[in-house]
XYZ file of C-alpha atoms in Angstrom:
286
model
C -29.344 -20.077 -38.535
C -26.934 -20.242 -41.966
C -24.215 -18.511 -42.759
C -24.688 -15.435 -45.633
C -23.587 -16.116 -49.002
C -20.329 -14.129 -49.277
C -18.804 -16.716 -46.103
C -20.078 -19.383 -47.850
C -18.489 -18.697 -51.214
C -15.115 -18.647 -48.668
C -15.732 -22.215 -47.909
C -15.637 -23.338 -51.133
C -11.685 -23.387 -50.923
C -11.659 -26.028 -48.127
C -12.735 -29.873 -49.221
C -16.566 -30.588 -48.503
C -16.207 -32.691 -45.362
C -14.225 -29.944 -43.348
C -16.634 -26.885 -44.968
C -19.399 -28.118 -43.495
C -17.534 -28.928 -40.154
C -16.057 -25.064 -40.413
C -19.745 -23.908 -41.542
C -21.453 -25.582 -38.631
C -18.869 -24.209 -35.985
C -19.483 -20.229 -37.510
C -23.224 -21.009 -37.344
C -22.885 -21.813 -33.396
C -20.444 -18.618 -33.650
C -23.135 -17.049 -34.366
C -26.117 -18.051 -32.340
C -24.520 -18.079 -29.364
C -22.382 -14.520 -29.311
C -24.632 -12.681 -27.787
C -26.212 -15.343 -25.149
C -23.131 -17.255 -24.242
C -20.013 -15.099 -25.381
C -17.240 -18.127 -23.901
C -18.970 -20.738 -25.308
C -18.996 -18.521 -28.894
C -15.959 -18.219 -28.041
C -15.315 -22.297 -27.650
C -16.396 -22.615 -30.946
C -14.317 -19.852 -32.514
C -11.080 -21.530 -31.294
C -12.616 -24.754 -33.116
C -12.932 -23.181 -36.020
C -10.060 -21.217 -36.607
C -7.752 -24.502 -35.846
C -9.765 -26.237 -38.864
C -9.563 -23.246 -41.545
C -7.259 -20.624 -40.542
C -7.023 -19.343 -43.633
C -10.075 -18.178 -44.432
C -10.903 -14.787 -43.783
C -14.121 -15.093 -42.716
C -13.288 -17.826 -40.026
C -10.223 -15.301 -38.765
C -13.030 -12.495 -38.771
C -15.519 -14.796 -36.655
C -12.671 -15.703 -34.275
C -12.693 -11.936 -33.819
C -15.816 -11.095 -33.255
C -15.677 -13.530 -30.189
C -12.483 -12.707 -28.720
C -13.917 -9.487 -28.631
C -17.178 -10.489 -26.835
C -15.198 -11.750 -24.032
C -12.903 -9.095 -23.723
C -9.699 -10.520 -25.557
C -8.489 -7.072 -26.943
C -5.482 -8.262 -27.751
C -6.485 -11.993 -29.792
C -9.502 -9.855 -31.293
C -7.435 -7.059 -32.696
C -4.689 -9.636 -34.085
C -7.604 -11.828 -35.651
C -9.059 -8.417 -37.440
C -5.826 -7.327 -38.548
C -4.728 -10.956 -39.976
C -8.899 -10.587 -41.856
C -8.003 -7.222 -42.957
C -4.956 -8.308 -44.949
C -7.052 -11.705 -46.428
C -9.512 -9.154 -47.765
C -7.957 -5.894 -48.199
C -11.306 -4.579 -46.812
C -11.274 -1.582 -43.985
C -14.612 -2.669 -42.821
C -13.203 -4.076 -39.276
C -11.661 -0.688 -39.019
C -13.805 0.880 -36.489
C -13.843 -2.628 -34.369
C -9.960 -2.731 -34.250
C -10.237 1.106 -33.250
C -12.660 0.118 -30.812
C -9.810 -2.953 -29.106
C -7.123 -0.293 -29.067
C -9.385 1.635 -26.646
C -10.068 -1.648 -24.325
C -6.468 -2.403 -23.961
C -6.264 1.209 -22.668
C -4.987 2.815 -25.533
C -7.609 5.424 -26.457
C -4.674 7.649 -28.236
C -4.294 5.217 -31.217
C -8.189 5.096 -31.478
C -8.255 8.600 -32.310
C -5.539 8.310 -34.572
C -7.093 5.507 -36.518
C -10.064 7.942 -36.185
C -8.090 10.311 -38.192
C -6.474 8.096 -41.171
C -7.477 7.653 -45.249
C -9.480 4.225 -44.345
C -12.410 6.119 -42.378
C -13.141 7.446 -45.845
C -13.331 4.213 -47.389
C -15.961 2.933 -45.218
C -20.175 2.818 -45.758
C -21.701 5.174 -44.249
C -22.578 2.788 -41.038
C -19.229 2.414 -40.817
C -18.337 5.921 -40.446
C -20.649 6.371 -37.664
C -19.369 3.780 -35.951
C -15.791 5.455 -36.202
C -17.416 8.279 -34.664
C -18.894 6.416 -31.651
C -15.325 4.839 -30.774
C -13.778 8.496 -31.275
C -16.202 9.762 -28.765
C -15.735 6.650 -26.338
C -11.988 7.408 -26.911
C -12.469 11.034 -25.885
C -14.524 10.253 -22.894
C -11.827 7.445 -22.079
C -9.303 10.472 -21.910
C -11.782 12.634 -19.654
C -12.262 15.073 -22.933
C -16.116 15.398 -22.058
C -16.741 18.718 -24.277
C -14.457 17.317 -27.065
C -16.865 13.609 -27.178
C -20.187 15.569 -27.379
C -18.697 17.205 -30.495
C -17.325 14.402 -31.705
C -20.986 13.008 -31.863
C -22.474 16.413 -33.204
C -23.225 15.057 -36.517
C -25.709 15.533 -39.674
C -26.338 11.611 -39.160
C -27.224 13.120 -35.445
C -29.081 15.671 -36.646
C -31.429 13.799 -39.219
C -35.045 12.541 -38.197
C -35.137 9.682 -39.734
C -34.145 6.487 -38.335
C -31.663 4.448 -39.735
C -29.841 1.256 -37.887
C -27.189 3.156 -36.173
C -30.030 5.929 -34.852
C -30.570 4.592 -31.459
C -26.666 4.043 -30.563
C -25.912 7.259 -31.863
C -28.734 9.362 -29.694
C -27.864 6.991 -26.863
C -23.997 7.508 -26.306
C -24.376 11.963 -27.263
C -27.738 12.035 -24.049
C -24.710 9.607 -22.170
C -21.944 11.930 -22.440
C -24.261 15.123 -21.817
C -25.148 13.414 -18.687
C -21.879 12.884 -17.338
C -20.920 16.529 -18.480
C -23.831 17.422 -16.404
C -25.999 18.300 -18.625
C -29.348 17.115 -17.842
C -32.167 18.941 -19.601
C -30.202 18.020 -22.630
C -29.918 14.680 -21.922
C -33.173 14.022 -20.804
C -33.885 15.078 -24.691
C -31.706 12.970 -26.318
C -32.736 9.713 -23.944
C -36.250 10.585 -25.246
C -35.598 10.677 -28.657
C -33.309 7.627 -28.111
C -36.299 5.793 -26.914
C -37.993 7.229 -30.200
C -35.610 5.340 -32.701
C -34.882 2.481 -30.539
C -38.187 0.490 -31.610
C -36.189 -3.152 -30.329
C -35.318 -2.223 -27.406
C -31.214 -2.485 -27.646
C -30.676 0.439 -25.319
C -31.655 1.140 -21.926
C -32.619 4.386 -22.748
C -36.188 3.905 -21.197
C -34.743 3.555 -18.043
C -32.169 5.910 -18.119
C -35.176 8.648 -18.929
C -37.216 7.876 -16.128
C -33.875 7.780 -13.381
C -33.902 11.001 -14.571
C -37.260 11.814 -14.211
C -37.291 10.123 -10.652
C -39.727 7.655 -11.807
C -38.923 4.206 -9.539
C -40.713 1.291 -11.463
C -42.088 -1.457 -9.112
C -42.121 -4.993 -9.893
C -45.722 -6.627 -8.526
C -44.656 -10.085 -8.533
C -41.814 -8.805 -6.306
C -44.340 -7.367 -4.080
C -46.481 -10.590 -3.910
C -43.223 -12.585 -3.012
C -42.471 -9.797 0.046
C -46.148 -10.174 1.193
C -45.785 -13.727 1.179
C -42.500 -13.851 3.171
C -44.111 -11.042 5.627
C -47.034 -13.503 6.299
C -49.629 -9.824 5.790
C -52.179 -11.508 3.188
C -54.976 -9.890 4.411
C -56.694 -13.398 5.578
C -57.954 -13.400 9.250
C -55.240 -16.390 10.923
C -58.016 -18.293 12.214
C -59.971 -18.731 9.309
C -56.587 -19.736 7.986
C -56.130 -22.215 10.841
C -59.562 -23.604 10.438
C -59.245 -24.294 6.719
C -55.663 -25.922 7.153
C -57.782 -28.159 10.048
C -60.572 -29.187 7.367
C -57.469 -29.766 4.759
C -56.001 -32.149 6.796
C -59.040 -33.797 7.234
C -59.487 -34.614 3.852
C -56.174 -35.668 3.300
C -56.278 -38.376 5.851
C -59.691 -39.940 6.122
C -61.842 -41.241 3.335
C -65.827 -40.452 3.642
C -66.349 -44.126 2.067
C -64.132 -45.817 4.740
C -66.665 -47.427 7.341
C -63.881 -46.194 9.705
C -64.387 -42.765 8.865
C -65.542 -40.291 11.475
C -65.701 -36.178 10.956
C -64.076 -34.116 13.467
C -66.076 -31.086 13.895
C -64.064 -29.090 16.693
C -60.810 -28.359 18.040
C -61.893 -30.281 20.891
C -62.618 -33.153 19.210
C -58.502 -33.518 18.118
C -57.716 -32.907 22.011
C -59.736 -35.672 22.616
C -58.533 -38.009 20.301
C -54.998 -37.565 21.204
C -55.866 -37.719 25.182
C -57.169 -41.060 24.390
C -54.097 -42.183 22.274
C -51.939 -41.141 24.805
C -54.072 -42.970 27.358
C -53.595 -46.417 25.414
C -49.997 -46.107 24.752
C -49.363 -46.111 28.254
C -50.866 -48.723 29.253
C -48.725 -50.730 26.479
C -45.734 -52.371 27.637
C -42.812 -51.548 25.053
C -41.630 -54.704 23.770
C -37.995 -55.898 23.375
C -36.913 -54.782 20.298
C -39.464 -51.763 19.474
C -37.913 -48.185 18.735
C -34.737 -50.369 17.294
């Protein structure tokens, strides 16, 4: 995994030794965020004590506080970005840490300044998903779904920020208890969301009342119950002729099939028979 072009161009500042030692830190920044958010976070830390100064290591450390729930480091790391850059792109994410450390008043407020209209248009649908999630953290159901009542809602086609869109509006109809709606919106969630990033899917059929089984899980329970639909003592018989094999050779001169139950009964009688007759020496069983 590299870093794009526009971080790399950032590196440039820092001598060529500790670039690449900031570059390959970001890269594990990266590939692990999503997998292993602490250990993203592990590298952050390493990073940002190498280059602190560069935006897009500031931005990175971020991104991870944020993964692991450090509102607080993550919005201090955007803000300290957003004045390297002068860019409002983080806008929505800083929104978005003012609502997780239970501030969902100065989300909307962000929601509502000049820098909303500076941003792309994925940007400014993102501002509207925190605004709703900021509604909905105040218990303002009605005012959330028309927060999200949108022409970017409205459109058929699909663009990036389709799926998340369709998924939180069918959400907050839900919990506003408004189920034939949201049963529409989870379906045409599961329309646009061709990778799979919501649970959408299985939010439709909860509603639907469709409970999906998992057959290996069954397998395992028929297993532990012991009900395989084998008769036990054809079971028993081919555990007998098993251990058979495992224990006596054909080619040994020694070798002598047991064909019955009986026969094991026997051989054991006899065992027992010599083994008493043994006297146990000193020093045997020590």
């Amino acid at each position: 995994m590299e870093i794009d072009a526009d971080v790399r161009q950032e590196l440039l500042s820092l001598p060529k030794g500790l670039a690449e030692e900031v570059s390959r830190n970001l890269v594990m920044v990266a590939r692990l965020i999503d997998e292993d958010p602490e250990q993203a976070y592990a590298y952050a830390r390493i990073a940002l004590r190498l280059a602190s100064r560069v935006a897009a290591v500031r931005e990175a450390a971020g991104f991870a506080a944020y993964a692991t729930q450090k509102y607080s480091e993550a919005l201090a790391e955007f803000r300290a970005a957003k004045r390297m850059t002068g860019s409002v792109e983080l806008w929505p994410v800083m929104a978005d840490c003012e609502r997780g450390l239970g501030r969902p008043e100065r989300a909307l407020a962000m929601a509502g300044e000049p820098e909303v209209q500076k941003l792309d248009k994925a940007g400014q649908v993102e501002m509207r998903l925190v605004a709703a999630g900021a509604r909905r953290d105040m218990g303002q159901l009605d005012a959330a779904i028309v927060t999200l009542q949108s022409p970017e809602l409205a459109s058929s086609s699909v663009q990036p920020w389709t799926a998340r869109l369709r998924y939180a509006y069918a959400d907050a109809l839900l919990a506003a208890g408004r189920e034939d709606e949201a049963r529409e919106w989870f379906a045409k969630t599961v329309e646009a969301d061709k990778d799979g990033a919501t649970d959408a899917s299985d939010r439709l059929a909860e509603i639907d009342g469709v409970e999906f089984v998992d057959a290996l899980d069954e397998a395992v329970e028929e297993d532990e119950d012991g009900d395989d639909g084998q008769d036990p003592a054809e079971v028993a018989a081919a555990e007998r002729a098993a251990d058979q094999a495992e224990y006596y050779d054909e080619d040994d001169d020694e070798y002598e099939p047991l064909d019955a139950p009986e026969a094991d009964a026997d051989a054991d009688a006899e065992t027992g028979d010599r083994r008493d007759g043994e006297a146990e020496r000193p020093g045997d069983g020590a």
